[in-house]
JSON list of C-alpha atoms in Angstrom, two decimals:
[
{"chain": "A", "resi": 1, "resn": "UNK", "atom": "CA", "xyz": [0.00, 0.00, 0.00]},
{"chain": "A", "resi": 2, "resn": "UNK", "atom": "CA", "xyz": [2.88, 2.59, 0.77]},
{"chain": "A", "resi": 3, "resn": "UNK", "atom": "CA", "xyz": [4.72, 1.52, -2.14]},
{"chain": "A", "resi": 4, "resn": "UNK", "atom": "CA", "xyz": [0.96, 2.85, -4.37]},
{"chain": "A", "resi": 5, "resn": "UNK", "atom": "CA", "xyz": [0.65, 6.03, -1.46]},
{"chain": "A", "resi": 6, "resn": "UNK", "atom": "CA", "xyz": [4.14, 7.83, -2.26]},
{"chain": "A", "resi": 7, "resn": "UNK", "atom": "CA", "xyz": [3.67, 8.44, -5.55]},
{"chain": "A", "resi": 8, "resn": "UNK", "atom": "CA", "xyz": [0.23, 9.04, -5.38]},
{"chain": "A", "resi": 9, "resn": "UNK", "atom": "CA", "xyz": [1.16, 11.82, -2.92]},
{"chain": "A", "resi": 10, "resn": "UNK", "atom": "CA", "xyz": [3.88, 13.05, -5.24]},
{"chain": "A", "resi": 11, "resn": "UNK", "atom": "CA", "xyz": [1.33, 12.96, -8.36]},
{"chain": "A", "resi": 12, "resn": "UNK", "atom": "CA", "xyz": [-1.06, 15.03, -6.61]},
{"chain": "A", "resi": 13, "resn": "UNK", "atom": "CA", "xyz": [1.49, 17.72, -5.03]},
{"chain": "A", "resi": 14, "resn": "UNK", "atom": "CA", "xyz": [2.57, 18.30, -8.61]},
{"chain": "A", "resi": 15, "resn": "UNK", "atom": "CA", "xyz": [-1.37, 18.74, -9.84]},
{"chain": "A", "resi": 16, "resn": "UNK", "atom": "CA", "xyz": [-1.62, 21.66, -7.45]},
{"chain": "A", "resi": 17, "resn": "UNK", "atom": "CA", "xyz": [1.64, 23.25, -8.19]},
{"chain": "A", "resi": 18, "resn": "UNK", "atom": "CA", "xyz": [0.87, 22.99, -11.59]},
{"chain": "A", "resi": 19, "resn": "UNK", "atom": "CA", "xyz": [-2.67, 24.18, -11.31]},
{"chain": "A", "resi": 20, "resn": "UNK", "atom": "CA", "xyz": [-1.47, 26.73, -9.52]},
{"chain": "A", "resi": 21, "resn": "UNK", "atom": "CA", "xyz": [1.14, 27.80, -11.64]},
{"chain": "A", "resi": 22, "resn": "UNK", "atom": "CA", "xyz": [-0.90, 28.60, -14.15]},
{"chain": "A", "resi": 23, "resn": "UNK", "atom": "CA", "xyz": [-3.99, 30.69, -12.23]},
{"chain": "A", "resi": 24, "resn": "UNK", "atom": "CA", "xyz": [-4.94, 33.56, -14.33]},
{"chain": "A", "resi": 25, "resn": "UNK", "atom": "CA", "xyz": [-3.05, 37.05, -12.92]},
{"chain": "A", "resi": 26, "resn": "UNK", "atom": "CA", "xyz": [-4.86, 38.56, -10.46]},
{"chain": "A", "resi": 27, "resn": "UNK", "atom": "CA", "xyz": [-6.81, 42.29, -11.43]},
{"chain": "A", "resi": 28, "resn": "UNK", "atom": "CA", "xyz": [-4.64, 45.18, -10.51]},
{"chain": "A", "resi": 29, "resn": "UNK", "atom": "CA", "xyz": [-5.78, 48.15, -8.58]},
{"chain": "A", "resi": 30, "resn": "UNK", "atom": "CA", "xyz": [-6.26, 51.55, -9.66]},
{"chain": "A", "resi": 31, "resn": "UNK", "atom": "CA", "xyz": [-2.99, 52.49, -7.92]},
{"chain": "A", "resi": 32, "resn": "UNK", "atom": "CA", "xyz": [-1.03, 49.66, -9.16]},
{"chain": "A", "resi": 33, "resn": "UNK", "atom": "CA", "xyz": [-2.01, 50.27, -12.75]},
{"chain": "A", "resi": 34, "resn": "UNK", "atom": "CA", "xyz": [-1.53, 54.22, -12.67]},
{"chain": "A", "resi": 35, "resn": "UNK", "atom": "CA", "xyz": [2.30, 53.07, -11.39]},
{"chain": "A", "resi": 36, "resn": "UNK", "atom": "CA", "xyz": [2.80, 50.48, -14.11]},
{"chain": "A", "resi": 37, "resn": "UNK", "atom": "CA", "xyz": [2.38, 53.25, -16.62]},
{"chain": "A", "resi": 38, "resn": "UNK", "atom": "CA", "xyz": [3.80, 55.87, -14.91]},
{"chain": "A", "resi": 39, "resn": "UNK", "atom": "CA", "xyz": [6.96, 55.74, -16.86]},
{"chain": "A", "resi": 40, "resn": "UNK", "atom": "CA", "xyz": [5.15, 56.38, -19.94]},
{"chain": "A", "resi": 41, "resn": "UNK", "atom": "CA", "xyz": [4.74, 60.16, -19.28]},
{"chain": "A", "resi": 42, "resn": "UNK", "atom": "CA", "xyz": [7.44, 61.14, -21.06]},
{"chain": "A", "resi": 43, "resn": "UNK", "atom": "CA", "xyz": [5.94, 60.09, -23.85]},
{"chain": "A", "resi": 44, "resn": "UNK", "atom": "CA", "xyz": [2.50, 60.96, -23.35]},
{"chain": "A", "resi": 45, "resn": "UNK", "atom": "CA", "xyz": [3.65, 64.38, -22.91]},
{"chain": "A", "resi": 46, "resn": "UNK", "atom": "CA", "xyz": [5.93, 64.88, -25.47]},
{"chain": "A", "resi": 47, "resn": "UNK", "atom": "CA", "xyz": [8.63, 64.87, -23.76]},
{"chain": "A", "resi": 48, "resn": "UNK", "atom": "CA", "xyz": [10.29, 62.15, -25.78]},
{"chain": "A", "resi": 49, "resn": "UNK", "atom": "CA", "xyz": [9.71, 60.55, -28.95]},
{"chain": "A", "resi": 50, "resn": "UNK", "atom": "CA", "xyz": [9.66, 57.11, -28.27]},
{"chain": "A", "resi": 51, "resn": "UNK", "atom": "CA", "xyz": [8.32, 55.14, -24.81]},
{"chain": "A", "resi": 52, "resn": "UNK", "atom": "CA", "xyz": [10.88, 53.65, -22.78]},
{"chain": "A", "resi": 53, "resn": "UNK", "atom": "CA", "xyz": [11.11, 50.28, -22.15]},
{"chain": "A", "resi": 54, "resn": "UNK", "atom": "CA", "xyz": [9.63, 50.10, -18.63]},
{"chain": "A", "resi": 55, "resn": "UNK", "atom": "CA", "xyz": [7.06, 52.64, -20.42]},
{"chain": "A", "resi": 56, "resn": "UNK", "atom": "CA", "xyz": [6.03, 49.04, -22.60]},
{"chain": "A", "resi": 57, "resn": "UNK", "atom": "CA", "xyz": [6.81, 46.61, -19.71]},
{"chain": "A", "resi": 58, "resn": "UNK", "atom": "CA", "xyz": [4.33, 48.13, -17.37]},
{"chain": "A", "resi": 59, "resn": "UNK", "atom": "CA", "xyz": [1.62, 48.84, -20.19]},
{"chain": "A", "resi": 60, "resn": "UNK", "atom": "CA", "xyz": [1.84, 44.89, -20.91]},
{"chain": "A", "resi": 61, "resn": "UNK", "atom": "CA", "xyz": [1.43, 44.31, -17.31]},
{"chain": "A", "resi": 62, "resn": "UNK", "atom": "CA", "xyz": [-1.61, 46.63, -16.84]},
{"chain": "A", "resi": 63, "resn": "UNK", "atom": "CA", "xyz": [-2.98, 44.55, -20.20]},
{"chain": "A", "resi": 64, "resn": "UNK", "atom": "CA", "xyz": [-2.16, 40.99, -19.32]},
{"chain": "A", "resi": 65, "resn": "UNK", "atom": "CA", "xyz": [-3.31, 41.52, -15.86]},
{"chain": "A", "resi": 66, "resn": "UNK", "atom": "CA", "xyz": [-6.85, 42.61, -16.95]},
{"chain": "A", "resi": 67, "resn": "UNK", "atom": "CA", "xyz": [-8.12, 39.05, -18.71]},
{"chain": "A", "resi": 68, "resn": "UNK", "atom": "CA", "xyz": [-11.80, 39.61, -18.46]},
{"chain": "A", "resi": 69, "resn": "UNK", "atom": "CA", "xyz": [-13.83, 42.14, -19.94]},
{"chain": "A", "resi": 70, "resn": "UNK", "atom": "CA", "xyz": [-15.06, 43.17, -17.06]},
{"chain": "A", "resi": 71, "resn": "UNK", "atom": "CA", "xyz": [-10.96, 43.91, -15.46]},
{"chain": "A", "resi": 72, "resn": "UNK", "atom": "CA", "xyz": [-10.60, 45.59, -18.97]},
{"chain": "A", "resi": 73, "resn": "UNK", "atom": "CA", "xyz": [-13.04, 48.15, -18.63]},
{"chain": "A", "resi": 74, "resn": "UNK", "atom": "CA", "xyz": [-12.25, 48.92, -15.23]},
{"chain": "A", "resi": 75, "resn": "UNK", "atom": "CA", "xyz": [-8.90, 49.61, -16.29]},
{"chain": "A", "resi": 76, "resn": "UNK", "atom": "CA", "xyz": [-9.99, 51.40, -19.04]},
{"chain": "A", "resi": 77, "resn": "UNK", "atom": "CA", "xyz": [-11.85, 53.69, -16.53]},
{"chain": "A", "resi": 78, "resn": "UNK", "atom": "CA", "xyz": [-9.42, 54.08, -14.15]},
{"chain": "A", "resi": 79, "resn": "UNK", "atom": "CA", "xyz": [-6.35, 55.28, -17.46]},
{"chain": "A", "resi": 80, "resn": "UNK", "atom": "CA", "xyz": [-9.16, 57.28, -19.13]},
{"chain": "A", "resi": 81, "resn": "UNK", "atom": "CA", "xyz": [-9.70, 59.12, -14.95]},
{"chain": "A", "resi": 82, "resn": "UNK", "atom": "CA", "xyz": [-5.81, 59.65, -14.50]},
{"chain": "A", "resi": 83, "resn": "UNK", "atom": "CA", "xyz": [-5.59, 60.76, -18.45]},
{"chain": "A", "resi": 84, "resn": "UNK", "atom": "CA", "xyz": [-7.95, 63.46, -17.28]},
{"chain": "A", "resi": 85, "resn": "UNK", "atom": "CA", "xyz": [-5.25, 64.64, -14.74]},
{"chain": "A", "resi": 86, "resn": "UNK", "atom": "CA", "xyz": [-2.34, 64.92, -16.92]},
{"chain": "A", "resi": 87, "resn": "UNK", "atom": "CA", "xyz": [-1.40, 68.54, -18.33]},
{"chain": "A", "resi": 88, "resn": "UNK", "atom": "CA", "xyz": [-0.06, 68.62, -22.04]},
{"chain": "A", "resi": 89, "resn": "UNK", "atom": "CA", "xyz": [-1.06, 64.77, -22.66]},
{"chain": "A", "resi": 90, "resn": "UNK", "atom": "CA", "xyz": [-0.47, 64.40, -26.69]},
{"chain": "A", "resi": 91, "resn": "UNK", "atom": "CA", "xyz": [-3.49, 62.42, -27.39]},
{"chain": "A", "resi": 92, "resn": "UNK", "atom": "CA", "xyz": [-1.82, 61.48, -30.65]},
{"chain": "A", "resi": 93, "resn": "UNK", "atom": "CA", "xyz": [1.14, 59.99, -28.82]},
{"chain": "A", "resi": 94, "resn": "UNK", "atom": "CA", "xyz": [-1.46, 58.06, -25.85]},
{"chain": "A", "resi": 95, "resn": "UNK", "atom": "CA", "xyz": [-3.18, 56.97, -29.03]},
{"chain": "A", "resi": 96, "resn": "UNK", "atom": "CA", "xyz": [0.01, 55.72, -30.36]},
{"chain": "A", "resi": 97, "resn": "UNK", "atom": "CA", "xyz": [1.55, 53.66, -27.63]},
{"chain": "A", "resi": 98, "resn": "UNK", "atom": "CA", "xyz": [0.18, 50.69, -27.75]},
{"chain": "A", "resi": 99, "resn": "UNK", "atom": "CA", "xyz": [1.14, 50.14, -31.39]},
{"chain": "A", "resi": 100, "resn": "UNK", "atom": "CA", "xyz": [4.90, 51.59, -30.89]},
{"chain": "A", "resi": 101, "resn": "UNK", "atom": "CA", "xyz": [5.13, 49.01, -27.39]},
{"chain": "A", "resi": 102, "resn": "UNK", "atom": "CA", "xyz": [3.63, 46.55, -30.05]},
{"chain": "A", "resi": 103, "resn": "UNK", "atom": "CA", "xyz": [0.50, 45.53, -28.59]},
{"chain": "A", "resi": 104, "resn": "UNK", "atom": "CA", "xyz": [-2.88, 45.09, -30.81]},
{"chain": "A", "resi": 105, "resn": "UNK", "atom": "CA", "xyz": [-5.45, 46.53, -28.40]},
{"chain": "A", "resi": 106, "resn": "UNK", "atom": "CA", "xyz": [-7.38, 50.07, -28.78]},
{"chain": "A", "resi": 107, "resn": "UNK", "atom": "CA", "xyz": [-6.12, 52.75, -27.08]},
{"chain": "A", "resi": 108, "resn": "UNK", "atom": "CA", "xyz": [-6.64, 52.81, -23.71]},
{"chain": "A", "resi": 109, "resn": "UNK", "atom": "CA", "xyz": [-5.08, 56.32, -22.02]},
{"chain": "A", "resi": 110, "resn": "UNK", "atom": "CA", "xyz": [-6.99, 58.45, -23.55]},
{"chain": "A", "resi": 111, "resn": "UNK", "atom": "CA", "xyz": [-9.47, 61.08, -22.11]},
{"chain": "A", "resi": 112, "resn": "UNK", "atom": "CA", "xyz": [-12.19, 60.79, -24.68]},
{"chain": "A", "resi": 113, "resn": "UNK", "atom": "CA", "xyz": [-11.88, 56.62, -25.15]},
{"chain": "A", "resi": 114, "resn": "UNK", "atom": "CA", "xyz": [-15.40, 54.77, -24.39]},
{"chain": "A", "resi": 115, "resn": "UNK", "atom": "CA", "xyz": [-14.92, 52.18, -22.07]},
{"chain": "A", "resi": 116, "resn": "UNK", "atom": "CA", "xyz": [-17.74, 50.34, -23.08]},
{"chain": "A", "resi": 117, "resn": "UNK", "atom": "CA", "xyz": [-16.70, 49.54, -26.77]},
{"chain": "A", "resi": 118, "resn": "UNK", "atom": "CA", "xyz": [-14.43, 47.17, -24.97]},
{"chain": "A", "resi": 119, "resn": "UNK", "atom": "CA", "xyz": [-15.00, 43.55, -26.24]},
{"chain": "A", "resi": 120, "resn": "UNK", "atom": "CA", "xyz": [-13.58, 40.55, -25.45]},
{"chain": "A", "resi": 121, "resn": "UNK", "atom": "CA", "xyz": [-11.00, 39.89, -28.31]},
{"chain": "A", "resi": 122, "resn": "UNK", "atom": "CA", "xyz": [-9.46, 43.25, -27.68]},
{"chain": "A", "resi": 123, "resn": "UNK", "atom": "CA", "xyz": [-8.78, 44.93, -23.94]}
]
C-alpha cells in the first residue's frame, strides 16, 4: 500500500503546483495600474519621442493583468480618470503607444476613449 501512497502523494502535489502555476493574474488596482504606466509620461507628454522600455513593460502588465472584460473596462476607466489629470497629454502619442510598445489593443489612455466599446477579443 505505501509503495501505491508515495507516488500518489507526489502525483497530486505536482497537480496543485501545476494548477497553480498557471492561475490567471490577479486584477490590478487603480494604484497599481496608474504606477505600471507611470513611466510612460514622457511620452504621453511629449517629452520624448519614443516610450521607454519600462514605459512598454508596465503597459503589458496593466494589459495581461486585466483578462476579463469586465478587469478591462475597469482599467480602461481608471487610465481614461488619470488621463484626465495629466497637463499637455499628446493624445496622438497616448493613441500611439500601444502600437509603438507593439500591442494590438485600442487605445486605452486616452481622455475621450469609451470604455464600453471594450470587447472581449481586444482589452
Amino acid at each position: 500500500m505505501k509503495s501505491v501512497f508515495v507516488p500518489l502523494l507526489s502525483l497530486v502535489v505536482v497537480l496543485v503546483l501545476t494548477v497553480a502555476a498557471i492561475e490567471p493574474p490577479k486584477a490590478l488596482t487603480c494604484e497599481q495600474t496608474k504606477s505600471l504606466v507611470t513611466p510612460c509620461l514622457d511620452f504621453l507628454t511629449s517629452k520624448t519621442n519614443t516610450p521607454s522600455t519600462p514605459c512598454c513593460e508596465g503597459f503589458n502588465e496593466v494589459i495581461f493583468s486585466a483578462p476579463t472584460k469586465e478587469e478591462k473596462r475597469a482599467t480602461c476607466n481608471c487610465l481614461k480618470e488619470a488621463a484626465s489629470h495629466i497637463p499637455n497629454l499628446d493624445n496622438d502619442k497616448a493613441n500611439k503607444l500601444p502600437k509603438v510598445c507593439n500591442f494590438d489593443l485600442d487605445n486605452l489612455i486616452s481622455k475621450d476613449f469609451d470604455c464600453e466599446k471594450i470587447i472581449n477579443n481586444k482589452p
